[in-house]
Each structure stands twice: as C-alpha cells, then as structure tokens.
Coordinates of C-alpha atoms and ligand atoms in Angstrom, one line a residue:
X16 CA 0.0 0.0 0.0
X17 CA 2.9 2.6 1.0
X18 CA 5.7 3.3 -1.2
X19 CA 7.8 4.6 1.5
X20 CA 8.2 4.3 5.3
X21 CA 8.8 7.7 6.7
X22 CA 12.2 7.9 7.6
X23 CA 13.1 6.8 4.1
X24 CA 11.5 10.5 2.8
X25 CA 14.3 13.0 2.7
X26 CA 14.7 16.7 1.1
X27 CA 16.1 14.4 -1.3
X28 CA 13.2 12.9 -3.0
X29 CA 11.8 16.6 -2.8
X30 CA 8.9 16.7 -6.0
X31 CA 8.5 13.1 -5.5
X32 CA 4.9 12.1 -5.9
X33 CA 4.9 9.3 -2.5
X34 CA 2.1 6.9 -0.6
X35 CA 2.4 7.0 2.9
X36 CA 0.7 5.0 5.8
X37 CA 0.8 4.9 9.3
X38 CA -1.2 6.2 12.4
X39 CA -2.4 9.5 12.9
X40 CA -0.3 10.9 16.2
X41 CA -0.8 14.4 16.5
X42 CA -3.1 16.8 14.5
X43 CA -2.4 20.7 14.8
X44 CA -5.2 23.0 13.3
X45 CA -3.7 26.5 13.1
X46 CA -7.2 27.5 11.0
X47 CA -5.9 27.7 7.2
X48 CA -2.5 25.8 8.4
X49 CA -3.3 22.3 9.2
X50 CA -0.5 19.2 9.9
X51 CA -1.1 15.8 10.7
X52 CA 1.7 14.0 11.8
X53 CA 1.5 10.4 10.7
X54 CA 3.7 7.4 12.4
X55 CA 4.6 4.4 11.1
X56 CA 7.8 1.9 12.0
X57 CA 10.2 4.0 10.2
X58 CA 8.9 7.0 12.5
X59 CA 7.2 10.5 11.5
X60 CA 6.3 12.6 8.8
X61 CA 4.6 16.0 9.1
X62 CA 1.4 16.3 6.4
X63 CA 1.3 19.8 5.9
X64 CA -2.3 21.1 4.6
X65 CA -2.7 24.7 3.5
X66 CA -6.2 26.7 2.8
X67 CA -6.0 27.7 -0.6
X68 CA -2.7 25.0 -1.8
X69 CA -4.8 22.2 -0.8
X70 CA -8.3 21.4 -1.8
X71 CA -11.5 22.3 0.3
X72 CA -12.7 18.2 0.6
X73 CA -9.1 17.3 2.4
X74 CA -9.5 20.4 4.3
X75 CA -12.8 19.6 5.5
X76 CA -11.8 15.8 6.2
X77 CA -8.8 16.4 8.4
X78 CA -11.5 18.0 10.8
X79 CA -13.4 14.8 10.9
X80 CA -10.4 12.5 12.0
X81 CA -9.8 10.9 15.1
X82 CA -6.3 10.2 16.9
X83 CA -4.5 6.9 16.0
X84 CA -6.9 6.1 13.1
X85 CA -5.1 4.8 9.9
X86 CA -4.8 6.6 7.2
X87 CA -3.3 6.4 3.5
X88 CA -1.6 9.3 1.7
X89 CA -0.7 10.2 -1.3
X90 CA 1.3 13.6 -1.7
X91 CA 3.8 15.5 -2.8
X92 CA 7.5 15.6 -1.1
X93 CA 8.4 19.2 0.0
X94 CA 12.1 20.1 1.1
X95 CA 10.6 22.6 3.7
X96 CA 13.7 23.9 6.3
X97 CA 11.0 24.5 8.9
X98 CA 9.1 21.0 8.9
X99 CA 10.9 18.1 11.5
X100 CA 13.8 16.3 9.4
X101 CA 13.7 19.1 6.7
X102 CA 11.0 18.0 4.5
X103 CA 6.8 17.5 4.5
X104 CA 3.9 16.1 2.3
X105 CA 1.3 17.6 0.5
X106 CA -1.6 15.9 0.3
X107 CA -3.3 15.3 -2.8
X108 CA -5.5 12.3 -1.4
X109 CA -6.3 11.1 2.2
X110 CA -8.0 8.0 2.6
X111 CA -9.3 6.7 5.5
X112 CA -8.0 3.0 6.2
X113 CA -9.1 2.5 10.2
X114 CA -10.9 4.7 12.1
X115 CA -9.7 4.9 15.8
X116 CA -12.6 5.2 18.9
X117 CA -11.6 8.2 21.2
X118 CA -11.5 8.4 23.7
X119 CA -8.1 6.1 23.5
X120 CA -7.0 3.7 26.2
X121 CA -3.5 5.2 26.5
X122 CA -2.0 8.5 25.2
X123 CA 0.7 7.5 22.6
X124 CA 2.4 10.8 22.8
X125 CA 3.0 9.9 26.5
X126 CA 1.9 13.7 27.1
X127 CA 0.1 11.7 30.2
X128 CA 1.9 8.8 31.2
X129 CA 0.1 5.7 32.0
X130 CA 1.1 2.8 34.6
X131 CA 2.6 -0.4 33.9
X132 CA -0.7 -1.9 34.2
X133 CA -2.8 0.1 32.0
X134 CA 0.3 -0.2 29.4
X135 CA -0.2 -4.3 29.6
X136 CA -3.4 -4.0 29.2
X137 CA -3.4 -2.0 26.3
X138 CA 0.1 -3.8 24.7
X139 CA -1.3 -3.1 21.2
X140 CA -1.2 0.6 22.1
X141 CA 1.1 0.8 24.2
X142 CA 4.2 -0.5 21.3
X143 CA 3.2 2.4 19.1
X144 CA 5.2 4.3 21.4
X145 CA 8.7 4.2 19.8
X146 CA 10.8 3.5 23.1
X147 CA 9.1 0.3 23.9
X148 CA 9.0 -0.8 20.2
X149 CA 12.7 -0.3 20.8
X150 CA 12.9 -2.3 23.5
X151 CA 10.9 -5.3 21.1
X152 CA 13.8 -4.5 18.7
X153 CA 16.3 -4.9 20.7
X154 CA 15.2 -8.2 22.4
X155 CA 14.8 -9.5 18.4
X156 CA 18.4 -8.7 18.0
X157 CA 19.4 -10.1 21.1
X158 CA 17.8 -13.5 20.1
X159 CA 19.2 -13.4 16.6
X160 CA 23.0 -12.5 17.7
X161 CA 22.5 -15.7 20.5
X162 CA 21.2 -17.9 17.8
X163 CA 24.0 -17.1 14.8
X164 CA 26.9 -17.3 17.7
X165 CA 25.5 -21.1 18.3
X166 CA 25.3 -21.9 14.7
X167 CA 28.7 -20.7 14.0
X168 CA 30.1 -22.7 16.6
X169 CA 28.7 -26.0 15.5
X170 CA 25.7 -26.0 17.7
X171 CA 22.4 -27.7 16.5
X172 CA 19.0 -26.4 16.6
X173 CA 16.6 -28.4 18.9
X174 CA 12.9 -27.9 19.9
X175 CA 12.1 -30.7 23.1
X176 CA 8.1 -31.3 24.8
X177 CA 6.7 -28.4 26.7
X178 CA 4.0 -31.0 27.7
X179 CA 5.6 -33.5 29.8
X180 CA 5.2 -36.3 32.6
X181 CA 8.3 -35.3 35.7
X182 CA 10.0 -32.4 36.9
X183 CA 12.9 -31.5 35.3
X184 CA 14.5 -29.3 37.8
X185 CA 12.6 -30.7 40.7
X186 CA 10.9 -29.2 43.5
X187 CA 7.1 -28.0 43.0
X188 CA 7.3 -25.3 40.8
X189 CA 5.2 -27.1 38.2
X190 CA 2.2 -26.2 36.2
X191 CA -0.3 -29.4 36.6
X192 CA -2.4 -29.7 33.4
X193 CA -5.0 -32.7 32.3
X194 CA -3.1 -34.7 29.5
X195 CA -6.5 -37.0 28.6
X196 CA -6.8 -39.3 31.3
X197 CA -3.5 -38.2 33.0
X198 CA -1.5 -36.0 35.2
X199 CA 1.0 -34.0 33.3
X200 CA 3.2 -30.5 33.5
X201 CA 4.2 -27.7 31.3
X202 CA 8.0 -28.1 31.2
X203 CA 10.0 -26.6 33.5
X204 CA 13.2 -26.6 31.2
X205 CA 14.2 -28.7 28.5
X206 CA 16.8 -29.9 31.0
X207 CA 16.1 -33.9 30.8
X208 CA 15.8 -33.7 26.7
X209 CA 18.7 -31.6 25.6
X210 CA 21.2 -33.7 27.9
X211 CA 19.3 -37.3 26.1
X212 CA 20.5 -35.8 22.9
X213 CA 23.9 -35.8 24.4
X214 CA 23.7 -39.5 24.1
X215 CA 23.2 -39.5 20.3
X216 CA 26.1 -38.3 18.9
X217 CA 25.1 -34.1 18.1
X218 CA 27.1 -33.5 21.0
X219 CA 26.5 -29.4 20.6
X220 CA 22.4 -28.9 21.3
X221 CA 20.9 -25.6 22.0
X222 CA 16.8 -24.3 22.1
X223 CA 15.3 -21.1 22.2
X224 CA 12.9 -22.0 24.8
X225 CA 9.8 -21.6 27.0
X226 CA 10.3 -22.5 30.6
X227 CA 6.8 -22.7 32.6
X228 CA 7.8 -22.0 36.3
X229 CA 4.4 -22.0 38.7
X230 CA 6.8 -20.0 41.1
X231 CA 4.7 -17.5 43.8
X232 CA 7.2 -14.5 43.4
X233 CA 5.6 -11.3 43.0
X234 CA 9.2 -9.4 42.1
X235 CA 10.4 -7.4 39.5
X236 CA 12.1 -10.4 38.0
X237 CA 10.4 -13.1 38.2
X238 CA 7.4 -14.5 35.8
X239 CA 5.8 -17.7 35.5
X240 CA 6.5 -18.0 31.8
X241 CA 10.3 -17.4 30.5
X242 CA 12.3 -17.0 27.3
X243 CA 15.5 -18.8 27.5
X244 CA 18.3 -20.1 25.5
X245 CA 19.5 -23.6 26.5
X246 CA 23.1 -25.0 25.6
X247 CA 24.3 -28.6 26.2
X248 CA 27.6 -29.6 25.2
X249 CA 29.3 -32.9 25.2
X250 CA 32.7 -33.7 25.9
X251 CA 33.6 -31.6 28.2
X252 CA 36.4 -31.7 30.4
X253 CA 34.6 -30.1 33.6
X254 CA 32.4 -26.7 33.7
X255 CA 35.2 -24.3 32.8
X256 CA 34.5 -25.5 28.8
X257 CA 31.0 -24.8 29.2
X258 CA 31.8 -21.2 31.2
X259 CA 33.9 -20.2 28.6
X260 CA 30.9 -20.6 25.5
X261 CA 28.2 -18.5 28.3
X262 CA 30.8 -16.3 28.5
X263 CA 31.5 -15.4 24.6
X264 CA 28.0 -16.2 23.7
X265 CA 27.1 -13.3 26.5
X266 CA 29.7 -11.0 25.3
X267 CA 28.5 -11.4 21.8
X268 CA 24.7 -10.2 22.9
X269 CA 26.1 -7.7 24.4
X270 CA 28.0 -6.1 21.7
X271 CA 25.1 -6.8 19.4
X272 CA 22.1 -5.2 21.8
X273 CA 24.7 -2.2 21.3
X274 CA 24.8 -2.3 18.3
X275 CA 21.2 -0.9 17.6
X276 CA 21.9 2.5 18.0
X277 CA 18.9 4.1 16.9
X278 CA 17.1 2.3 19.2
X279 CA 19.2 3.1 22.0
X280 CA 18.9 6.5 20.8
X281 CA 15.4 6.7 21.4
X282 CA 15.3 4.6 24.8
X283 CA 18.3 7.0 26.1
X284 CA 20.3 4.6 27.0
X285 CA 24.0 3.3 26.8
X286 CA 25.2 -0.4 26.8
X287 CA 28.5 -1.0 28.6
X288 CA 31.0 -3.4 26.4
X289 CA 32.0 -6.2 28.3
X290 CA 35.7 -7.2 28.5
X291 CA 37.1 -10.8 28.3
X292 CA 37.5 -12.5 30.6
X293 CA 34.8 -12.0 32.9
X294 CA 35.5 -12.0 36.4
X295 CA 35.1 -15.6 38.1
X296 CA 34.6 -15.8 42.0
X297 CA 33.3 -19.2 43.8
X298 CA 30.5 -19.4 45.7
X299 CA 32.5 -19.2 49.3
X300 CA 34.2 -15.8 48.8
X301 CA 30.8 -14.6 47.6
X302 CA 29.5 -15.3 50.8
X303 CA 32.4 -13.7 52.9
X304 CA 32.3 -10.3 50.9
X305 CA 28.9 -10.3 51.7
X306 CA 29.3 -11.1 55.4
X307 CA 32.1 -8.6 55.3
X308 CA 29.6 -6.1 53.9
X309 CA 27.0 -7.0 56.7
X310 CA 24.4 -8.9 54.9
X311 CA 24.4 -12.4 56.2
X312 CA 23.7 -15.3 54.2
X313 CA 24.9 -18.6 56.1
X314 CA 27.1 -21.0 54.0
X315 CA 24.5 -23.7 51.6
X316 CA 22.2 -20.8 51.4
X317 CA 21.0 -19.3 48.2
X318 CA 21.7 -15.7 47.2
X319 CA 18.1 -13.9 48.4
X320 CA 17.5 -10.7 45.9
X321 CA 18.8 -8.3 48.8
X322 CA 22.5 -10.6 48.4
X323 CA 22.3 -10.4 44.8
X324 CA 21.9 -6.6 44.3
X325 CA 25.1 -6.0 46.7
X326 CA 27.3 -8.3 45.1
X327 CA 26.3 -6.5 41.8
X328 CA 27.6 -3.6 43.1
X329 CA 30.2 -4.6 44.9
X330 CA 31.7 -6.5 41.7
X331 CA 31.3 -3.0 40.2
X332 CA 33.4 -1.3 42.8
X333 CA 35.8 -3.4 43.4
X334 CA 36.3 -5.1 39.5
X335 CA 34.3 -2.9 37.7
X336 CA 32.9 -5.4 36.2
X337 CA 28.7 -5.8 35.2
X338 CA 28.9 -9.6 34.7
X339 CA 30.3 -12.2 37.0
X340 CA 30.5 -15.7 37.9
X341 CA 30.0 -17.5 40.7
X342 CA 31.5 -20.9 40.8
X343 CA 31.4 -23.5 43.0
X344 CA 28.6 -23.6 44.7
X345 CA 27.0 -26.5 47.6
X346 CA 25.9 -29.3 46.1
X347 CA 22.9 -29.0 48.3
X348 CA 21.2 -25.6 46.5
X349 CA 21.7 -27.3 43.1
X350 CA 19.1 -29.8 41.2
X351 CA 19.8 -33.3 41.3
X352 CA 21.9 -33.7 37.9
X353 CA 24.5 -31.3 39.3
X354 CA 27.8 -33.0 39.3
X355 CA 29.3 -33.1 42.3
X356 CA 32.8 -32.1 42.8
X357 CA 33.3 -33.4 46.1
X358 CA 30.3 -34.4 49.0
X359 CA 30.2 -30.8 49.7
X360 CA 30.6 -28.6 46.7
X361 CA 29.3 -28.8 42.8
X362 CA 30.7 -28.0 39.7
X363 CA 27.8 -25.6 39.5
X364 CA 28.0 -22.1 38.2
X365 CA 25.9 -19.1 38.1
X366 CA 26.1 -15.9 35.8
X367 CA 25.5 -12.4 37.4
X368 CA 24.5 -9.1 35.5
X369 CA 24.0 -5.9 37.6
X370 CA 23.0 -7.7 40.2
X371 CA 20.5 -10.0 39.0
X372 CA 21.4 -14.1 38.0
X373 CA 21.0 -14.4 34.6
X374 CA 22.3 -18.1 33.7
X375 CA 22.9 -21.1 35.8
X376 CA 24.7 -23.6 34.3
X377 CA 26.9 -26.9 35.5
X378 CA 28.5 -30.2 34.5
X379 CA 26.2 -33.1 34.8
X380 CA 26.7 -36.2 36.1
X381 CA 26.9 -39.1 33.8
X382 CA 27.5 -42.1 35.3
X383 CA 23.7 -43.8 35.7
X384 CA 24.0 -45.0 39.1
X385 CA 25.7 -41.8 40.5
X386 CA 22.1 -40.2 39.2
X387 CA 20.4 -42.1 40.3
X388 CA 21.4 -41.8 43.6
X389 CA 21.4 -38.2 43.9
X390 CA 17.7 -38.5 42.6
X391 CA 16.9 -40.3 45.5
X392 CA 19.0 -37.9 47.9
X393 CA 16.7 -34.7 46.6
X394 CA 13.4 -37.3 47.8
X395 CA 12.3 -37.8 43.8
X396 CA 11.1 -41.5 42.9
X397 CA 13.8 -42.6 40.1
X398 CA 11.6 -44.5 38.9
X399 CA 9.5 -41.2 37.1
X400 CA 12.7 -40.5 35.4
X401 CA 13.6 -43.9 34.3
X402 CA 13.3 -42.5 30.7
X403 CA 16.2 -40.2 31.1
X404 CA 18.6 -42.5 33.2
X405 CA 17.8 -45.1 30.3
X406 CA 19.9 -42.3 27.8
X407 CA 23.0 -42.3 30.7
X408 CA 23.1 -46.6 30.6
X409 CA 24.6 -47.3 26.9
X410 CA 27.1 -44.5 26.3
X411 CA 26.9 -41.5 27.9
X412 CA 29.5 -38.4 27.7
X413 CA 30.7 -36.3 29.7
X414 CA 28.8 -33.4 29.1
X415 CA 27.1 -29.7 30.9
X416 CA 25.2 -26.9 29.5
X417 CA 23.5 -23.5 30.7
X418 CA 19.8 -22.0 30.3
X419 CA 20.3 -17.9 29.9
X420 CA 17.3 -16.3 30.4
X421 CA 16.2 -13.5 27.9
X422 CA 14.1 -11.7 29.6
X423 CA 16.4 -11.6 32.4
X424 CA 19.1 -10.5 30.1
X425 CA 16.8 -7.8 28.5
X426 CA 15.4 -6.0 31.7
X427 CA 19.5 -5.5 33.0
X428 CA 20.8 -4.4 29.6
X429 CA 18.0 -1.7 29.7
X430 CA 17.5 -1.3 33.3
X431 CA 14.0 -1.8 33.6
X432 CA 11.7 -4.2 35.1
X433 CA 11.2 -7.7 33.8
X434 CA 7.3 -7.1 33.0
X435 CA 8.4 -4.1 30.3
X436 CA 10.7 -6.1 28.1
X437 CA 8.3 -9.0 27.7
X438 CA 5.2 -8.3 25.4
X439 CA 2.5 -10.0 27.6
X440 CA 3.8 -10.9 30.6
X441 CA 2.3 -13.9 32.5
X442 CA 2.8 -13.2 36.5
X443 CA 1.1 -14.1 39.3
X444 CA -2.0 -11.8 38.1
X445 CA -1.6 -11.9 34.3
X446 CA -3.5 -14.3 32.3
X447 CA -4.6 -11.8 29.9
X448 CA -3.7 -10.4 27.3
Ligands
4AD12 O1 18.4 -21.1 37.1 P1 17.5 -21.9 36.3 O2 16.3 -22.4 37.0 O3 18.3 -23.1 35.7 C1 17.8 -24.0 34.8 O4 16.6 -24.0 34.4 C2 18.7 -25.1 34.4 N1 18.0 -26.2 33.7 C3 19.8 -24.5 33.5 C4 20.8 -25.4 33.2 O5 21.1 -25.7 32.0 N2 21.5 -26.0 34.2 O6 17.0 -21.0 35.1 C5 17.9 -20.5 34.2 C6 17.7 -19.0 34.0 C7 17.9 -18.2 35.2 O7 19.3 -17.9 35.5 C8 17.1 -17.0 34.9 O8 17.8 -16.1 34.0 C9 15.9 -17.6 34.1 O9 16.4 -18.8 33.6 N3 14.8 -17.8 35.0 C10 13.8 -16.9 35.2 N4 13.6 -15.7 34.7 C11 12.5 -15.0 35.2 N5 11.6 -15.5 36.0 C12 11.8 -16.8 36.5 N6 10.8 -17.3 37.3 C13 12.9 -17.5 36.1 N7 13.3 -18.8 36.3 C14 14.5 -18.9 35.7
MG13 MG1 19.4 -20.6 38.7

C-alpha cells in the first residue's frame, strides 16, 4: 500500500509524488495551516495542509479525523527547512484506512503517562510508542545474535516437549495440566531432553525455549512464563568448557544489543561493552564479601534478591565489572543432575548481571547409578525419570550446559523491570492479554 516508510522521505526525493501509511499521532489545526503528523515503523512525517494549496474536501476531512486512526496518503515531497527532518507532504489524497474510537485507552504521545498496568493491558497501544517498540527491537536482536553465535560454533538447533510427565528441575514449581486421562506438566526446562540428545552423537544442542515456572514470586524479575536459551555440550572436560561458550555467547549479545543505535537513541540509554575474561569468584568468597559487607547469608544458602543486588555492586566497585561468575557452589542448593565435585561442593556455576542471576549452568553427572542416587538424595522416585537415566546406561558423555534467560538479560541491559521487556507478561495476576 505505501511506497515509503517515513524515515526513508528526505529533502532528497523533494517533487516526489509518495504513498504514505501509518497512524495519525498528533493533528495541529492553526485555522488555514493544518498538519497531521502520521507514524509508522520508520517513524514520523509531518502532512502539511494549506487553505487555498490544498483542496476544500481534504480540508474539510482532516477535521473529521480521530487520533491513532489509519490513514493512506498520497502527496507531494516538499524540502521545507522548517518542517521536523527538513522535509513535509502535501496531500493530494487522504484515505481513510481504520478509524480509531476516542477516547483512547492510552496516550501515545506519552503527554500523560500511564502505569505499567494500563500499558499491559493495552500492549497493542502501548508499542506504538517508539521506546518500547525499541525495546521489542532490541530483544529480536538479542535473540538473533545468541542464535547465529550457536550456529557458527557448530551447535544444533533443537525444539524438546513443553508437555511433559516429571519435573525437570525438581521441587514443586510445576504447572499441573490434564493430558487425557493423565497427570502432566508444562515443562520446567528442557533440561532432561537436551542432555538425552547428548547420548546421540550431536554432541552441541541448544533451544530457544519456554520454561513454565508456577513459582509465587511477585518481584520485579520473576514470571511464571520465560524466554531462554538452553546450551548442552558434550565432551567436556569439567564446567570451565561450558563457562567459557556462556561467556562469549554473552559478550557477543552484548556487543550486538549495542549495536542498535537508533534504538538506543530513542530509549536513552548506553550499553557498557564487556571485557574478556569475565570476572570468576566461587560461591565461598561470595558469601564472605557479603558477610564482610553486613548482609548475612549462612554458607549452603542461596543468594536472596537483597544478596544479589550488593554483590552487583560490589563486583562494580571493586572489579568494575557488570557480569560475574559464581563458581562453585554447595551441592545441596543445586538440582539433582548437578555433578558433584566433592560431598560438599558442585561444579555448578551461576552468571550475574547488575546484580541480577541471569544463567545457571553446571557439569552433569553421567554415570547412571551416580544419578540415580542423587535423585533419591533430593526425595524424587527414580523411577519417574527412568526415561532419562535409560539415555546415561549405553554411552553416555561427559557433558554440561547452561539455560540464559532472555528476559532476564533484557530487563539489566535496559535497566528496567522484567514485565516491560516481555510483550504480555504472564505473572502471578496476568493471564490476559
Ligand atoms: O536457574 P534456572 O532455573 O536453571 C535451569 O533451568 C537449568 N536447567 C539451567 C541449566 O542448564 N542448568 O534457570 C535458568 C535461567 C535463570 O538464571 C534466569 O535467568 C531464568 O532462567 N529464569 C527466570 N527468569 C525469570 N523468571 C523466572 N521465574 C525464572 N526462572 C528462571
Ligand atoms: Mg538458577
């Protein structure tokens, strides 16, 4: 329908007969001096309408239109020193694509700002806004640049059951659903499936994944539906291998969110550029800078959010770094298929970003009977995962992976809350949209 998207008219193409469509986001009515400023992905154009220039029937209809209604123009390109970006349209025809209700649900030109809520609500709206658009861009190239670094490392695509039978992490975090006459659970991970395929011989896996979590958290980063990438690689020598691909495949995100300056340009915001290698620290000296710092966390416990945020800043202060590793942590506070690395520690690993765990990652065990014992040590019946340790009992290697979560990543790149850089957001009181 359009020939161009706005940002692609320029004094340039000035005399250029053009079709434009977009949204209507402003109108300004100066009496005989009428502009419509129309939106589209590229961004806006100013129509300019003149009493006299233009004819009496456009005049007339640019009264009769209603915010955010669709409209198609053709015009004329004007080089016009005074118009936004140097140049305007005159309009020859306006027709009248969608007509928008008023009074609207949100104001797109944020001249009143709504609440997070009211923005959810009205998602549709609320991503003609170019910032958060920019944010949708930027999570796109984030997936992309995570996907192509796999790829050109030798990794193969998989896709595992969301519906499935077990736990894959363990615990009770699990989504029940009826599955015809039987109990099953959205999947938690695709933990269980990506390390089977590490008994087929593909021995580098990775998915761009849903992970269903029926966690209670009511925080700014948690959700009950995630976007994660899952790695599981094969032959490994212990967790270091699998550390050092989270840590390029990170760095490479990184550099690529950065790379989409106009975007940034119109969230105002700057991405720091991580440096190789990224600062490694185990789990105990975690937990003595912390004590040192006065919040307590007793040795086998987790990192509460409170923990988390210092370190981030301490690792800032003191390294100046925005991503870290903690390494080493109790074999207690991990999921069963953590490999130990002695009775009291694992060779488990998690990645920090500004304070918040993106990644956890670890080498797995892969001796059978080993699993089977720590499945019975974390009170699971072995017997519901007899399909897995089947994979471990005719040639298994030694293998470990990661799961990064995206959404995660995405709210600490841009600093915002995990609910704004996912576009409908399923949380403890979202089912809809
Ligand atoms: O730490 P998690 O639970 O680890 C796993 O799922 C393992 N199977 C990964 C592995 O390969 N060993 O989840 C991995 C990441 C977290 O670090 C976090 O970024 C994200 O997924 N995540 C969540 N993000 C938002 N809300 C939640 N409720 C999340 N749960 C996990
Ligand atoms: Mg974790």
């Amino acid at each position: 329908m359009r020939s161009h998207y706005s940002d692609e008219i320029t004094p340039k193409l000035d005399g250029r007969e053009v079709s434009l469509c977009g949204w209507v986001h402003e109108i300004r009515d100066l009496g005989g001096l009428k502009f419509i400023i129309l939106r589209d992905r590229g961004g806006f154009i100013q129509i300019t309408a003149k009493k006299g220039t233009t004819n009496e029937e456009i005049m007339n209809k640019i009264d009769k239109i209603s915010k955010e209604s669709i409209l198609k123009i053709d015009g004329l390109v004007v080089r016009n020193d005074k118009a936004p970006r140097g140049v305007e349209i005159i309009p020859r025809k306006i027709y009248m694509i969608s007509r928008a209700k008023s009074p609207l649900p949100l104001d797109v030109t944020q001249k009143v700002r709504a609440d997070l809520d009211t923005r959810l609500n009205n998602r549709f709206m609320d991503l003609r806004k170019p910032e958060i658009a920019s944010i949708f861009k930027i999570r796109s190239k984030v997936l992309n640049v995570g996907r192509n670094f796999l790829i050109r490392n030798g990794f193969i695509e998989i896709n595992s059951p969301k519906i499935i039978a077990s736990a894959s992490e363990g615990g009770t975090e699990l989504f029940p659903i009826s599955y015809f006459d039987r109990e099953a659970f959205l999947a938690q991970s695709p933990q269980l499936y990506k390390q089977m395929m590490m008994a087929t011989g593909l021995d580098r896996v990775f998915e761009v994944t849903t992970y269903f979590r029926a966690e209670e958290h009511d925080t700014r980063r948690h959700l009950n539906e995630v976007t994660a990438i899952d790695v599981e690689i094969a032959f490994i020598r212990d967790e270091n291998d699998v550390i050092n691909v989270l840590e390029d495949l990170i760095i490479e995100i990184i550099n690529g969110a950065s790379e989409c300056h106009n975007e940034l340009k119109i969230l105002k915001k700057e991405i720091e550029i991580p440096k190789k290698p990224i600062k490694r620290i185990t789990y105990d000296r975690v937990i003595d800078i912390l004590n040192d710092n006065g919040k307590m966390i007793e040795w086998g416990d987790d990192l509460d959010t409170e923990a988390e945020k210092i370190l981030g800043r301490i690792m800032m202060e003191e390294f100046n770094s925005e991503l870290y590793f903690i390494t080493k942590y109790p074999l207690e506070i991990k999921p069963f298929y953590t490999m130990p690395d002695n009775e009291k520690y694992s060779r488990a690993f998690d990645l920090g970003y500004k304070g918040v765990e993106i990644s956890s990652g670890s080498q797995r065990i892969h001796d059978p009977e080993l699993l089977v014992e720590r499945i019975k040590k974390k009170n699971l019946n072995p017997e519901n995962f007899e399909f897995y340790i089947n994979a471990f009992r005719y040639g298994m290697p030694p293998h470990g992976g990661f799961g990064l979560g995206i959404d995660r990543v995405m709210m600490q790149l841009l600093d915002l809350q995990i609910r704004e850089v996912v576009l409908f957001p399923r949380d403890r009181h979202r089912l809809t949209p």
